[in-house]
Each structure stands twice: as C-alpha cells, then as structure tokens.
Amino acid sequence: MKITRIISHVLSCDMPEELGYSQQYYSKRSAHIVEVQTDEGVTGWGECFGPGNVALANKVIVERVIQPMILGDDPIDRDVIWHKVYNLLRDHGQKGMPLQALSGIDIALWDIAGKVAGLPIHKLIGGAHRTQVQAYGYGMMLKRQSVDDHIARFKDEAAAIRDMGFVATKMKLGLGPKDDVKLAQAVRDGVGPDFKFMADANHCYTTSDAFYVGRALDELDAYWFEEPVAPEDHDGYRELRAGLKVNISGGEAEFNRWGWRAILENRGLDIAQPEVCALGGISEYLRVLALCHAHFTPVINHVWGSAIAVATNLQLLAAMPPLPGGLNPWEPLLEFDTTENIFRDDLLADPLDIKKQVKASGGSVAIPQGPGIGVEPDRDFLKAYAVT
C-alpha cells in the first residue's frame, strides 16, 4: 500500500453570534480536516488544531511541505513516517504549526491502519479500559457586554449545562482578576454546591493575579484552574501548584515528548491536557501519555474542533489506562464545547450526537466501535463549507 495524495479540507462558516475568550473575540467557526488517500482505495481522516488563518497556513504545510516527503510511503509505517517528517522539519519548527500539520496526517494514518485491520484505534493501541466516558460541557464564553450581564448569563448558562446531563462544566475567564472572581461565584451559584466546575484563563494572568483568582477558586471548591499563566512560565505553574488547593491544569499549547518532558519534570501540573491534533498526532500523544503516567500525572485530553477530533479523542480515552488503578480509579473526562458547532454536529455521515447521548445516559458518551477512528465525514458537507 502506498500514499498517493494528501488533501487539506479547510472549512469555515459564520457563527450565530460572536464569542470570545481571554485572548480574542471571533465570529467565524473553522476546522482543518486532513484526508490521506492510498493506491488501494483506503482513505484516512485526521484533523489539525488551529483556527482561521492558522488553518490556511497549516494547509500549505500539509500539502506543499509534508506531502512531497511521504508520497509513495506505506501508510502503515506511521512511526517511520512520523520520525522522517519530524527530523526533516526539526530545523524549521519543533513546535507550533509544523507539529499541528503533522498531527492531522498522523491521525489519518492511524485511521488507515484501523481500517486495514478492521479494528477501532483503541484496539490497535491495546484495548478499551472503558466502553464509555463521562463528558463535561464547557461554555460561558466572553461577549462584548457589561460585567453584570456576564454574571447573569454565566449563572444561567452553568445551570443549563448541568441540566443537559453533563457531569461537570467549565467557564471562561478573562475580564480581569476581580471581575473574574465574580464570574466564578456566579457559576458556583448557578450549579449549586456539589456540582463540579472548572475555570479556564487561557493564560491571561501574571502569577500574582493568578494567585488572586486561584484563592477565590479554592474557596468556591473549583475542580481545576486551567492555563492560569503563560505556557512558557514553568516557574509560575510550579508556584501556583504549591500554593493553591485547586488543581492546576494545562498543556494544550505544548508539543511533542520533549516539550512535555520539561513540563512534567517541573511538577507544575495536577492535570495534564495534551491536544492530540496539535502535539504530533496519535503516535506522539501515546508517548506523551506514557510520560504523564510515568510522572503520576493524570490526563484529561484537551478537545477542540470538529467531529473528527472528538472521535479521535474518544478512541484515546477508551485506551487510556486508569491511574493509579483500584476498585474506583480516577477516570478521564471528554471535553465538549456546548456552543453551536456545525463542524462537530453536522460533519459526519452518521453523527455522534454527543448532547443526546449525554442526556440519555446521565453524562456518558459511547466509544465508536467502527474501524479506525470509527467515523466518516460527509463529502458533500466538506465541499459546501470548503475555503477556496
């Protein structure tokens, strides 16, 4: 079997309303789907992390930089291909967009391997430790509105996400430390005293401001405080973890095993959040997962993007060993964006329908059992939303 063509499908559409987080507002939804074709008619699908113009830049890397390196290679030799591409690109980017581009291709190669074997990816990895995974719903995005309007909306939206059946919810921060504490209080008021909630700063604070917000999250019994400071600030992460009760989480902006080794050896995370569509794909994710578990750091995958990303993560969550194990082990969660996303909800020929699953099951999502990642995109949908 040989790789004959690699196609980047960059999708875009207008969103029903503008949303934001601590770094920016955005009014368009995008996704970057990668298709790897072979001479035996087996096609693999993957996804690259990165919205908007980042996706367009990654499309060039996928099709014009990486594709010529691996045309004619056997797609089953995915680890050989991974190291070939990484070594050739090492002088030009050990992190960032080259790794995002490689991630989408690598995921597609795993999809091909699963289809050739007639097995879901979790079987190729070593089997399923669980046949379903609990999901948490995030929302409570920032808008161009007053603090008081944010407070009222966050309280209502948090309660609504709880009532959808999700086992926990996650809010955004980013109005400034004092106002963010008010938002966190509103979320706690909305979900009640016993429901898990998490707060995501998207690395907008200095360490001192993160301590201010983190102490409030301690009092509110938040489950984790995500990306409180810049991903480069390893000392800040370590200080926050030592000084706060709330779990410190992060890592979505880190790449490959070498970047993750530095984070883990620094002991600055209670919960690791690798992003498979960015850090180097499934091949590298499995190495990062092993590093995390070697450091006794539990993993809750960062999940952002289309239904391809969601399905890929479901396969990985199924195959994730419990840490440390026992009768009632610590279990991972599926991250799910509750805001409108047609590239997740309408992309597939046979939709996952996560919200319906969560409501019917009391918070759980089934692991796809089809070969590879277990899902197939609708080609007419890809054409309808393609950026040309």
JSON list of N, CA, C and O in Angstrom, two decimals, residues 78 107 110-115 117-133 282 285-286 289 301 310-321 365-375:
[
{"chain": "A", "resi": 78, "resn": "ARG", "atom": "N", "xyz": [3.51, 4.23, 10.09]},
{"chain": "A", "resi": 78, "resn": "ARG", "atom": "CA", "xyz": [3.22, 5.58, 10.59]},
{"chain": "A", "resi": 78, "resn": "ARG", "atom": "C", "xyz": [4.32, 6.12, 11.51]},
{"chain": "A", "resi": 78, "resn": "ARG", "atom": "O", "xyz": [4.60, 7.32, 11.51]},
{"chain": "A", "resi": 107, "resn": "ILE", "atom": "N", "xyz": [-2.88, 11.25, 12.49]},
{"chain": "A", "resi": 107, "resn": "ILE", "atom": "CA", "xyz": [-4.19, 10.71, 12.86]},
{"chain": "A", "resi": 107, "resn": "ILE", "atom": "C", "xyz": [-4.81, 9.97, 11.68]},
{"chain": "A", "resi": 107, "resn": "ILE", "atom": "O", "xyz": [-5.38, 8.87, 11.85]},
{"chain": "A", "resi": 110, "resn": "TRP", "atom": "N", "xyz": [-3.29, 6.54, 11.31]},
{"chain": "A", "resi": 110, "resn": "TRP", "atom": "CA", "xyz": [-3.86, 5.59, 12.28]},
{"chain": "A", "resi": 110, "resn": "TRP", "atom": "C", "xyz": [-5.25, 5.14, 11.83]},
{"chain": "A", "resi": 110, "resn": "TRP", "atom": "O", "xyz": [-5.62, 3.98, 12.01]},
{"chain": "A", "resi": 111, "resn": "ASP", "atom": "N", "xyz": [-6.00, 6.06, 11.25]},
{"chain": "A", "resi": 111, "resn": "ASP", "atom": "CA", "xyz": [-7.33, 5.71, 10.74]},
{"chain": "A", "resi": 111, "resn": "ASP", "atom": "C", "xyz": [-7.20, 4.66, 9.64]},
{"chain": "A", "resi": 111, "resn": "ASP", "atom": "O", "xyz": [-7.96, 3.68, 9.60]},
{"chain": "A", "resi": 112, "resn": "ILE", "atom": "N", "xyz": [-6.23, 4.84, 8.75]},
{"chain": "A", "resi": 112, "resn": "ILE", "atom": "CA", "xyz": [-5.98, 3.85, 7.70]},
{"chain": "A", "resi": 112, "resn": "ILE", "atom": "C", "xyz": [-5.61, 2.50, 8.30]},
{"chain": "A", "resi": 112, "resn": "ILE", "atom": "O", "xyz": [-6.12, 1.45, 7.88]},
{"chain": "A", "resi": 113, "resn": "ALA", "atom": "N", "xyz": [-4.72, 2.52, 9.28]},
{"chain": "A", "resi": 113, "resn": "ALA", "atom": "CA", "xyz": [-4.28, 1.27, 9.91]},
{"chain": "A", "resi": 113, "resn": "ALA", "atom": "C", "xyz": [-5.46, 0.52, 10.51]},
{"chain": "A", "resi": 113, "resn": "ALA", "atom": "O", "xyz": [-5.57, -0.72, 10.40]},
{"chain": "A", "resi": 114, "resn": "GLY", "atom": "N", "xyz": [-6.36, 1.25, 11.16]},
{"chain": "A", "resi": 114, "resn": "GLY", "atom": "CA", "xyz": [-7.54, 0.63, 11.74]},
{"chain": "A", "resi": 114, "resn": "GLY", "atom": "C", "xyz": [-8.45, 0.03, 10.69]},
{"chain": "A", "resi": 114, "resn": "GLY", "atom": "O", "xyz": [-9.00, -1.07, 10.86]},
{"chain": "A", "resi": 115, "resn": "LYS", "atom": "N", "xyz": [-8.59, 0.76, 9.59]},
{"chain": "A", "resi": 115, "resn": "LYS", "atom": "CA", "xyz": [-9.45, 0.25, 8.51]},
{"chain": "A", "resi": 115, "resn": "LYS", "atom": "C", "xyz": [-8.85, -0.99, 7.85]},
{"chain": "A", "resi": 115, "resn": "LYS", "atom": "O", "xyz": [-9.57, -1.92, 7.50]},
{"chain": "A", "resi": 117, "resn": "ALA", "atom": "N", "xyz": [-6.92, -3.16, 9.32]},
{"chain": "A", "resi": 117, "resn": "ALA", "atom": "CA", "xyz": [-7.05, -4.24, 10.30]},
{"chain": "A", "resi": 117, "resn": "ALA", "atom": "C", "xyz": [-8.50, -4.59, 10.60]},
{"chain": "A", "resi": 117, "resn": "ALA", "atom": "O", "xyz": [-8.78, -5.65, 11.18]},
{"chain": "A", "resi": 118, "resn": "GLY", "atom": "N", "xyz": [-9.42, -3.69, 10.24]},
{"chain": "A", "resi": 118, "resn": "GLY", "atom": "CA", "xyz": [-10.82, -3.89, 10.59]},
{"chain": "A", "resi": 118, "resn": "GLY", "atom": "C", "xyz": [-11.09, -3.69, 12.07]},
{"chain": "A", "resi": 118, "resn": "GLY", "atom": "O", "xyz": [-12.01, -4.30, 12.62]},
{"chain": "A", "resi": 119, "resn": "LEU", "atom": "N", "xyz": [-10.30, -2.82, 12.70]},
{"chain": "A", "resi": 119, "resn": "LEU", "atom": "CA", "xyz": [-10.39, -2.60, 14.15]},
{"chain": "A", "resi": 119, "resn": "LEU", "atom": "C", "xyz": [-10.42, -1.13, 14.49]},
{"chain": "A", "resi": 119, "resn": "LEU", "atom": "O", "xyz": [-9.80, -0.31, 13.80]},
{"chain": "A", "resi": 120, "resn": "PRO", "atom": "N", "xyz": [-11.14, -0.74, 15.56]},
{"chain": "A", "resi": 120, "resn": "PRO", "atom": "CA", "xyz": [-11.05, 0.64, 16.04]},
{"chain": "A", "resi": 120, "resn": "PRO", "atom": "C", "xyz": [-9.66, 0.92, 16.60]},
{"chain": "A", "resi": 120, "resn": "PRO", "atom": "O", "xyz": [-8.94, 0.00, 17.01]},
{"chain": "A", "resi": 121, "resn": "ILE", "atom": "N", "xyz": [-9.29, 2.18, 16.62]},
{"chain": "A", "resi": 121, "resn": "ILE", "atom": "CA", "xyz": [-7.94, 2.55, 17.06]},
{"chain": "A", "resi": 121, "resn": "ILE", "atom": "C", "xyz": [-7.66, 2.10, 18.48]},
{"chain": "A", "resi": 121, "resn": "ILE", "atom": "O", "xyz": [-6.53, 1.71, 18.80]},
{"chain": "A", "resi": 122, "resn": "HIS", "atom": "N", "xyz": [-8.68, 2.12, 19.35]},
{"chain": "A", "resi": 122, "resn": "HIS", "atom": "CA", "xyz": [-8.39, 1.69, 20.73]},
{"chain": "A", "resi": 122, "resn": "HIS", "atom": "C", "xyz": [-7.94, 0.24, 20.78]},
{"chain": "A", "resi": 122, "resn": "HIS", "atom": "O", "xyz": [-7.17, -0.14, 21.67]},
{"chain": "A", "resi": 123, "resn": "LYS", "atom": "N", "xyz": [-8.37, -0.59, 19.84]},
{"chain": "A", "resi": 123, "resn": "LYS", "atom": "CA", "xyz": [-7.89, -1.97, 19.78]},
{"chain": "A", "resi": 123, "resn": "LYS", "atom": "C", "xyz": [-6.43, -2.03, 19.32]},
{"chain": "A", "resi": 123, "resn": "LYS", "atom": "O", "xyz": [-5.64, -2.85, 19.81]},
{"chain": "A", "resi": 124, "resn": "LEU", "atom": "N", "xyz": [-6.07, -1.16, 18.37]},
{"chain": "A", "resi": 124, "resn": "LEU", "atom": "CA", "xyz": [-4.67, -1.12, 17.91]},
{"chain": "A", "resi": 124, "resn": "LEU", "atom": "C", "xyz": [-3.74, -0.68, 19.03]},
{"chain": "A", "resi": 124, "resn": "LEU", "atom": "O", "xyz": [-2.60, -1.15, 19.12]},
{"chain": "A", "resi": 125, "resn": "ILE", "atom": "N", "xyz": [-4.22, 0.21, 19.88]},
{"chain": "A", "resi": 125, "resn": "ILE", "atom": "CA", "xyz": [-3.40, 0.70, 20.99]},
{"chain": "A", "resi": 125, "resn": "ILE", "atom": "C", "xyz": [-3.22, -0.39, 22.06]},
{"chain": "A", "resi": 125, "resn": "ILE", "atom": "O", "xyz": [-2.17, -0.48, 22.68]},
{"chain": "A", "resi": 126, "resn": "GLY", "atom": "N", "xyz": [-4.23, -1.21, 22.23]},
{"chain": "A", "resi": 126, "resn": "GLY", "atom": "CA", "xyz": [-4.10, -2.26, 23.24]},
{"chain": "A", "resi": 126, "resn": "GLY", "atom": "C", "xyz": [-5.40, -2.64, 23.91]},
{"chain": "A", "resi": 126, "resn": "GLY", "atom": "O", "xyz": [-5.41, -3.47, 24.82]},
{"chain": "A", "resi": 127, "resn": "GLY", "atom": "N", "xyz": [-6.50, -2.03, 23.49]},
{"chain": "A", "resi": 127, "resn": "GLY", "atom": "CA", "xyz": [-7.79, -2.40, 24.05]},
{"chain": "A", "resi": 127, "resn": "GLY", "atom": "C", "xyz": [-8.46, -1.27, 24.80]},
{"chain": "A", "resi": 127, "resn": "GLY", "atom": "O", "xyz": [-7.85, -0.24, 25.09]},
{"chain": "A", "resi": 128, "resn": "ALA", "atom": "N", "xyz": [-9.72, -1.48, 25.14]},
{"chain": "A", "resi": 128, "resn": "ALA", "atom": "CA", "xyz": [-10.52, -0.46, 25.81]},
{"chain": "A", "resi": 128, "resn": "ALA", "atom": "C", "xyz": [-10.56, -0.72, 27.31]},
{"chain": "A", "resi": 128, "resn": "ALA", "atom": "O", "xyz": [-10.98, -1.79, 27.75]},
{"chain": "A", "resi": 129, "resn": "HIS", "atom": "N", "xyz": [-10.12, 0.25, 28.08]},
{"chain": "A", "resi": 129, "resn": "HIS", "atom": "CA", "xyz": [-10.27, 0.20, 29.54]},
{"chain": "A", "resi": 129, "resn": "HIS", "atom": "C", "xyz": [-11.68, 0.59, 29.95]},
{"chain": "A", "resi": 129, "resn": "HIS", "atom": "O", "xyz": [-12.08, 0.37, 31.09]},
{"chain": "A", "resi": 130, "resn": "ARG", "atom": "N", "xyz": [-12.42, 1.19, 29.01]},
{"chain": "A", "resi": 130, "resn": "ARG", "atom": "CA", "xyz": [-13.80, 1.61, 29.27]},
{"chain": "A", "resi": 130, "resn": "ARG", "atom": "C", "xyz": [-14.54, 1.67, 27.93]},
{"chain": "A", "resi": 130, "resn": "ARG", "atom": "O", "xyz": [-13.93, 1.96, 26.89]},
{"chain": "A", "resi": 131, "resn": "THR", "atom": "N", "xyz": [-15.81, 1.39, 27.94]},
{"chain": "A", "resi": 131, "resn": "THR", "atom": "CA", "xyz": [-16.61, 1.44, 26.70]},
{"chain": "A", "resi": 131, "resn": "THR", "atom": "C", "xyz": [-17.37, 2.74, 26.57]},
{"chain": "A", "resi": 131, "resn": "THR", "atom": "O", "xyz": [-17.99, 3.00, 25.54]},
{"chain": "A", "resi": 132, "resn": "GLN", "atom": "N", "xyz": [-17.36, 3.55, 27.61]},
{"chain": "A", "resi": 132, "resn": "GLN", "atom": "CA", "xyz": [-17.95, 4.89, 27.55]},
{"chain": "A", "resi": 132, "resn": "GLN", "atom": "C", "xyz": [-17.16, 5.80, 28.49]},
{"chain": "A", "resi": 132, "resn": "GLN", "atom": "O", "xyz": [-16.46, 5.33, 29.39]},
{"chain": "A", "resi": 133, "resn": "VAL", "atom": "N", "xyz": [-17.26, 7.08, 28.25]},
{"chain": "A", "resi": 133, "resn": "VAL", "atom": "CA", "xyz": [-16.53, 8.05, 29.05]},
{"chain": "A", "resi": 133, "resn": "VAL", "atom": "C", "xyz": [-17.47, 9.18, 29.43]},
{"chain": "A", "resi": 133, "resn": "VAL", "atom": "O", "xyz": [-18.32, 9.59, 28.64]},
{"chain": "A", "resi": 282, "resn": "ILE", "atom": "N", "xyz": [-1.55, 10.98, 17.06]},
{"chain": "A", "resi": 282, "resn": "ILE", "atom": "CA", "xyz": [-1.72, 9.85, 17.98]},
{"chain": "A", "resi": 282, "resn": "ILE", "atom": "C", "xyz": [-0.38, 9.23, 18.34]},
{"chain": "A", "resi": 282, "resn": "ILE", "atom": "O", "xyz": [-0.14, 8.86, 19.50]},
{"chain": "A", "resi": 285, "resn": "TYR", "atom": "N", "xyz": [1.11, 11.48, 20.87]},
{"chain": "A", "resi": 285, "resn": "TYR", "atom": "CA", "xyz": [0.24, 11.52, 22.05]},
{"chain": "A", "resi": 285, "resn": "TYR", "atom": "C", "xyz": [0.50, 10.32, 22.95]},
{"chain": "A", "resi": 285, "resn": "TYR", "atom": "O", "xyz": [0.56, 10.46, 24.18]},
{"chain": "A", "resi": 286, "resn": "LEU", "atom": "N", "xyz": [0.64, 9.14, 22.38]},
{"chain": "A", "resi": 286, "resn": "LEU", "atom": "CA", "xyz": [0.86, 7.95, 23.20]},
{"chain": "A", "resi": 286, "resn": "LEU", "atom": "C", "xyz": [2.17, 8.03, 23.97]},
{"chain": "A", "resi": 286, "resn": "LEU", "atom": "O", "xyz": [2.27, 7.55, 25.10]},
{"chain": "A", "resi": 289, "resn": "LEU", "atom": "N", "xyz": [1.43, 10.54, 26.76]},
{"chain": "A", "resi": 289, "resn": "LEU", "atom": "CA", "xyz": [0.63, 9.89, 27.80]},
{"chain": "A", "resi": 289, "resn": "LEU", "atom": "C", "xyz": [1.50, 9.03, 28.69]},
{"chain": "A", "resi": 289, "resn": "LEU", "atom": "O", "xyz": [1.35, 9.03, 29.93]},
{"chain": "A", "resi": 301, "resn": "ASN", "atom": "N", "xyz": [-7.72, 14.91, 28.20]},
{"chain": "A", "resi": 301, "resn": "ASN", "atom": "CA", "xyz": [-7.35, 15.47, 26.90]},
{"chain": "A", "resi": 301, "resn": "ASN", "atom": "C", "xyz": [-8.03, 16.81, 26.65]},
{"chain": "A", "resi": 301, "resn": "ASN", "atom": "O", "xyz": [-9.21, 16.99, 26.95]},
{"chain": "A", "resi": 310, "resn": "VAL", "atom": "N", "xyz": [-13.24, 14.93, 17.97]},
{"chain": "A", "resi": 310, "resn": "VAL", "atom": "CA", "xyz": [-13.99, 14.30, 19.06]},
{"chain": "A", "resi": 310, "resn": "VAL", "atom": "C", "xyz": [-13.87, 12.79, 18.97]},
{"chain": "A", "resi": 310, "resn": "VAL", "atom": "O", "xyz": [-13.59, 12.11, 19.98]},
{"chain": "A", "resi": 311, "resn": "ALA", "atom": "N", "xyz": [-14.07, 12.22, 17.79]},
{"chain": "A", "resi": 311, "resn": "ALA", "atom": "CA", "xyz": [-13.99, 10.77, 17.63]},
{"chain": "A", "resi": 311, "resn": "ALA", "atom": "C", "xyz": [-12.59, 10.25, 17.94]},
{"chain": "A", "resi": 311, "resn": "ALA", "atom": "O", "xyz": [-12.43, 9.20, 18.57]},
{"chain": "A", "resi": 312, "resn": "THR", "atom": "N", "xyz": [-11.57, 10.98, 17.49]},
{"chain": "A", "resi": 312, "resn": "THR", "atom": "CA", "xyz": [-10.19, 10.58, 17.79]},
{"chain": "A", "resi": 312, "resn": "THR", "atom": "C", "xyz": [-9.96, 10.54, 19.29]},
{"chain": "A", "resi": 312, "resn": "THR", "atom": "O", "xyz": [-9.37, 9.58, 19.82]},
{"chain": "A", "resi": 313, "resn": "ASN", "atom": "N", "xyz": [-10.42, 11.55, 19.98]},
{"chain": "A", "resi": 313, "resn": "ASN", "atom": "CA", "xyz": [-10.23, 11.59, 21.43]},
{"chain": "A", "resi": 313, "resn": "ASN", "atom": "C", "xyz": [-11.01, 10.51, 22.15]},
{"chain": "A", "resi": 313, "resn": "ASN", "atom": "O", "xyz": [-10.55, 9.97, 23.16]},
{"chain": "A", "resi": 314, "resn": "LEU", "atom": "N", "xyz": [-12.18, 10.16, 21.65]},
{"chain": "A", "resi": 314, "resn": "LEU", "atom": "CA", "xyz": [-12.93, 9.06, 22.26]},
{"chain": "A", "resi": 314, "resn": "LEU", "atom": "C", "xyz": [-12.14, 7.75, 22.16]},
{"chain": "A", "resi": 314, "resn": "LEU", "atom": "O", "xyz": [-12.12, 6.95, 23.11]},
{"chain": "A", "resi": 315, "resn": "GLN", "atom": "N", "xyz": [-11.48, 7.53, 21.04]},
{"chain": "A", "resi": 315, "resn": "GLN", "atom": "CA", "xyz": [-10.64, 6.34, 20.90]},
{"chain": "A", "resi": 315, "resn": "GLN", "atom": "C", "xyz": [-9.50, 6.35, 21.92]},
{"chain": "A", "resi": 315, "resn": "GLN", "atom": "O", "xyz": [-9.21, 5.33, 22.57]},
{"chain": "A", "resi": 316, "resn": "LEU", "atom": "N", "xyz": [-8.88, 7.50, 22.10]},
{"chain": "A", "resi": 316, "resn": "LEU", "atom": "CA", "xyz": [-7.75, 7.61, 23.03]},
{"chain": "A", "resi": 316, "resn": "LEU", "atom": "C", "xyz": [-8.20, 7.48, 24.48]},
{"chain": "A", "resi": 316, "resn": "LEU", "atom": "O", "xyz": [-7.52, 6.86, 25.31]},
{"chain": "A", "resi": 317, "resn": "LEU", "atom": "N", "xyz": [-9.35, 8.06, 24.80]},
{"chain": "A", "resi": 317, "resn": "LEU", "atom": "CA", "xyz": [-9.86, 7.97, 26.16]},
{"chain": "A", "resi": 317, "resn": "LEU", "atom": "C", "xyz": [-10.25, 6.53, 26.51]},
{"chain": "A", "resi": 317, "resn": "LEU", "atom": "O", "xyz": [-10.10, 6.10, 27.66]},
{"chain": "A", "resi": 318, "resn": "ALA", "atom": "N", "xyz": [-10.74, 5.78, 25.52]},
{"chain": "A", "resi": 318, "resn": "ALA", "atom": "CA", "xyz": [-11.06, 4.38, 25.76]},
{"chain": "A", "resi": 318, "resn": "ALA", "atom": "C", "xyz": [-9.81, 3.60, 26.13]},
{"chain": "A", "resi": 318, "resn": "ALA", "atom": "O", "xyz": [-9.84, 2.72, 27.01]},
{"chain": "A", "resi": 319, "resn": "ALA", "atom": "N", "xyz": [-8.70, 3.91, 25.46]},
{"chain": "A", "resi": 319, "resn": "ALA", "atom": "CA", "xyz": [-7.47, 3.13, 25.62]},
{"chain": "A", "resi": 319, "resn": "ALA", "atom": "C", "xyz": [-6.58, 3.64, 26.75]},
{"chain": "A", "resi": 319, "resn": "ALA", "atom": "O", "xyz": [-5.54, 3.03, 27.02]},
{"chain": "A", "resi": 320, "resn": "MET", "atom": "N", "xyz": [-6.98, 4.72, 27.43]},
{"chain": "A", "resi": 320, "resn": "MET", "atom": "CA", "xyz": [-6.14, 5.28, 28.49]},
{"chain": "A", "resi": 320, "resn": "MET", "atom": "C", "xyz": [-6.21, 4.42, 29.75]},
{"chain": "A", "resi": 320, "resn": "MET", "atom": "O", "xyz": [-7.28, 4.21, 30.31]},
{"chain": "A", "resi": 321, "resn": "PRO", "atom": "N", "xyz": [-5.06, 3.92, 30.23]},
{"chain": "A", "resi": 321, "resn": "PRO", "atom": "CA", "xyz": [-5.10, 3.12, 31.46]},
{"chain": "A", "resi": 321, "resn": "PRO", "atom": "C", "xyz": [-5.53, 3.95, 32.65]},
{"chain": "A", "resi": 321, "resn": "PRO", "atom": "O", "xyz": [-5.26, 5.16, 32.72]},
{"chain": "A", "resi": 365, "resn": "VAL", "atom": "N", "xyz": [-20.66, 9.15, 27.14]},
{"chain": "A", "resi": 365, "resn": "VAL", "atom": "CA", "xyz": [-20.61, 9.06, 25.68]},
{"chain": "A", "resi": 365, "resn": "VAL", "atom": "C", "xyz": [-19.99, 7.72, 25.32]},
{"chain": "A", "resi": 365, "resn": "VAL", "atom": "O", "xyz": [-18.96, 7.32, 25.89]},
{"chain": "A", "resi": 366, "resn": "ALA", "atom": "N", "xyz": [-20.58, 7.02, 24.37]},
{"chain": "A", "resi": 366, "resn": "ALA", "atom": "CA", "xyz": [-20.08, 5.71, 23.94]},
{"chain": "A", "resi": 366, "resn": "ALA", "atom": "C", "xyz": [-18.86, 5.87, 23.03]},
{"chain": "A", "resi": 366, "resn": "ALA", "atom": "O", "xyz": [-18.75, 6.84, 22.28]},
{"chain": "A", "resi": 367, "resn": "ILE", "atom": "N", "xyz": [-17.96, 4.90, 23.10]},
{"chain": "A", "resi": 367, "resn": "ILE", "atom": "CA", "xyz": [-16.78, 4.88, 22.25]},
{"chain": "A", "resi": 367, "resn": "ILE", "atom": "C", "xyz": [-17.16, 4.30, 20.89]},
{"chain": "A", "resi": 367, "resn": "ILE", "atom": "O", "xyz": [-17.72, 3.19, 20.82]},
{"chain": "A", "resi": 368, "resn": "PRO", "atom": "N", "xyz": [-16.87, 4.99, 19.79]},
{"chain": "A", "resi": 368, "resn": "PRO", "atom": "CA", "xyz": [-17.17, 4.43, 18.46]},
{"chain": "A", "resi": 368, "resn": "PRO", "atom": "C", "xyz": [-16.46, 3.09, 18.25]},
{"chain": "A", "resi": 368, "resn": "PRO", "atom": "O", "xyz": [-15.27, 2.95, 18.58]},
{"chain": "A", "resi": 369, "resn": "GLN", "atom": "N", "xyz": [-17.17, 2.12, 17.69]},
{"chain": "A", "resi": 369, "resn": "GLN", "atom": "CA", "xyz": [-16.63, 0.78, 17.52]},
{"chain": "A", "resi": 369, "resn": "GLN", "atom": "C", "xyz": [-16.26, 0.45, 16.08]},
{"chain": "A", "resi": 369, "resn": "GLN", "atom": "O", "xyz": [-15.77, -0.64, 15.80]},
{"chain": "A", "resi": 370, "resn": "GLY", "atom": "N", "xyz": [-16.48, 1.38, 15.15]},
{"chain": "A", "resi": 370, "resn": "GLY", "atom": "CA", "xyz": [-16.11, 1.14, 13.77]},
{"chain": "A", "resi": 370, "resn": "GLY", "atom": "C", "xyz": [-14.61, 1.15, 13.59]},
{"chain": "A", "resi": 370, "resn": "GLY", "atom": "O", "xyz": [-13.85, 1.55, 14.48]},
{"chain": "A", "resi": 371, "resn": "PRO", "atom": "N", "xyz": [-14.12, 0.70, 12.42]},
{"chain": "A", "resi": 371, "resn": "PRO", "atom": "CA", "xyz": [-12.67, 0.65, 12.19]},
{"chain": "A", "resi": 371, "resn": "PRO", "atom": "C", "xyz": [-12.05, 2.04, 12.17]},
{"chain": "A", "resi": 371, "resn": "PRO", "atom": "O", "xyz": [-12.68, 3.02, 11.80]},
{"chain": "A", "resi": 372, "resn": "GLY", "atom": "N", "xyz": [-10.79, 2.13, 12.57]},
{"chain": "A", "resi": 372, "resn": "GLY", "atom": "CA", "xyz": [-10.08, 3.40, 12.59]},
{"chain": "A", "resi": 372, "resn": "GLY", "atom": "C", "xyz": [-10.62, 4.31, 13.68]},
{"chain": "A", "resi": 372, "resn": "GLY", "atom": "O", "xyz": [-10.87, 3.88, 14.80]},
{"chain": "A", "resi": 373, "resn": "ILE", "atom": "N", "xyz": [-10.83, 5.57, 13.35]},
{"chain": "A", "resi": 373, "resn": "ILE", "atom": "CA", "xyz": [-11.40, 6.49, 14.34]},
{"chain": "A", "resi": 373, "resn": "ILE", "atom": "C", "xyz": [-12.90, 6.23, 14.52]},
{"chain": "A", "resi": 373, "resn": "ILE", "atom": "O", "xyz": [-13.51, 6.75, 15.45]},
{"chain": "A", "resi": 374, "resn": "GLY", "atom": "N", "xyz": [-13.49, 5.44, 13.62]},
{"chain": "A", "resi": 374, "resn": "GLY", "atom": "CA", "xyz": [-14.87, 4.99, 13.79]},
{"chain": "A", "resi": 374, "resn": "GLY", "atom": "C", "xyz": [-15.92, 5.88, 13.19]},
{"chain": "A", "resi": 374, "resn": "GLY", "atom": "O", "xyz": [-17.11, 5.63, 13.38]},
{"chain": "A", "resi": 375, "resn": "VAL", "atom": "N", "xyz": [-15.51, 6.92, 12.45]},
{"chain": "A", "resi": 375, "resn": "VAL", "atom": "CA", "xyz": [-16.47, 7.83, 11.82]},
{"chain": "A", "resi": 375, "resn": "VAL", "atom": "C", "xyz": [-15.99, 8.19, 10.42]},
{"chain": "A", "resi": 375, "resn": "VAL", "atom": "O", "xyz": [-14.81, 8.08, 10.11]}
]
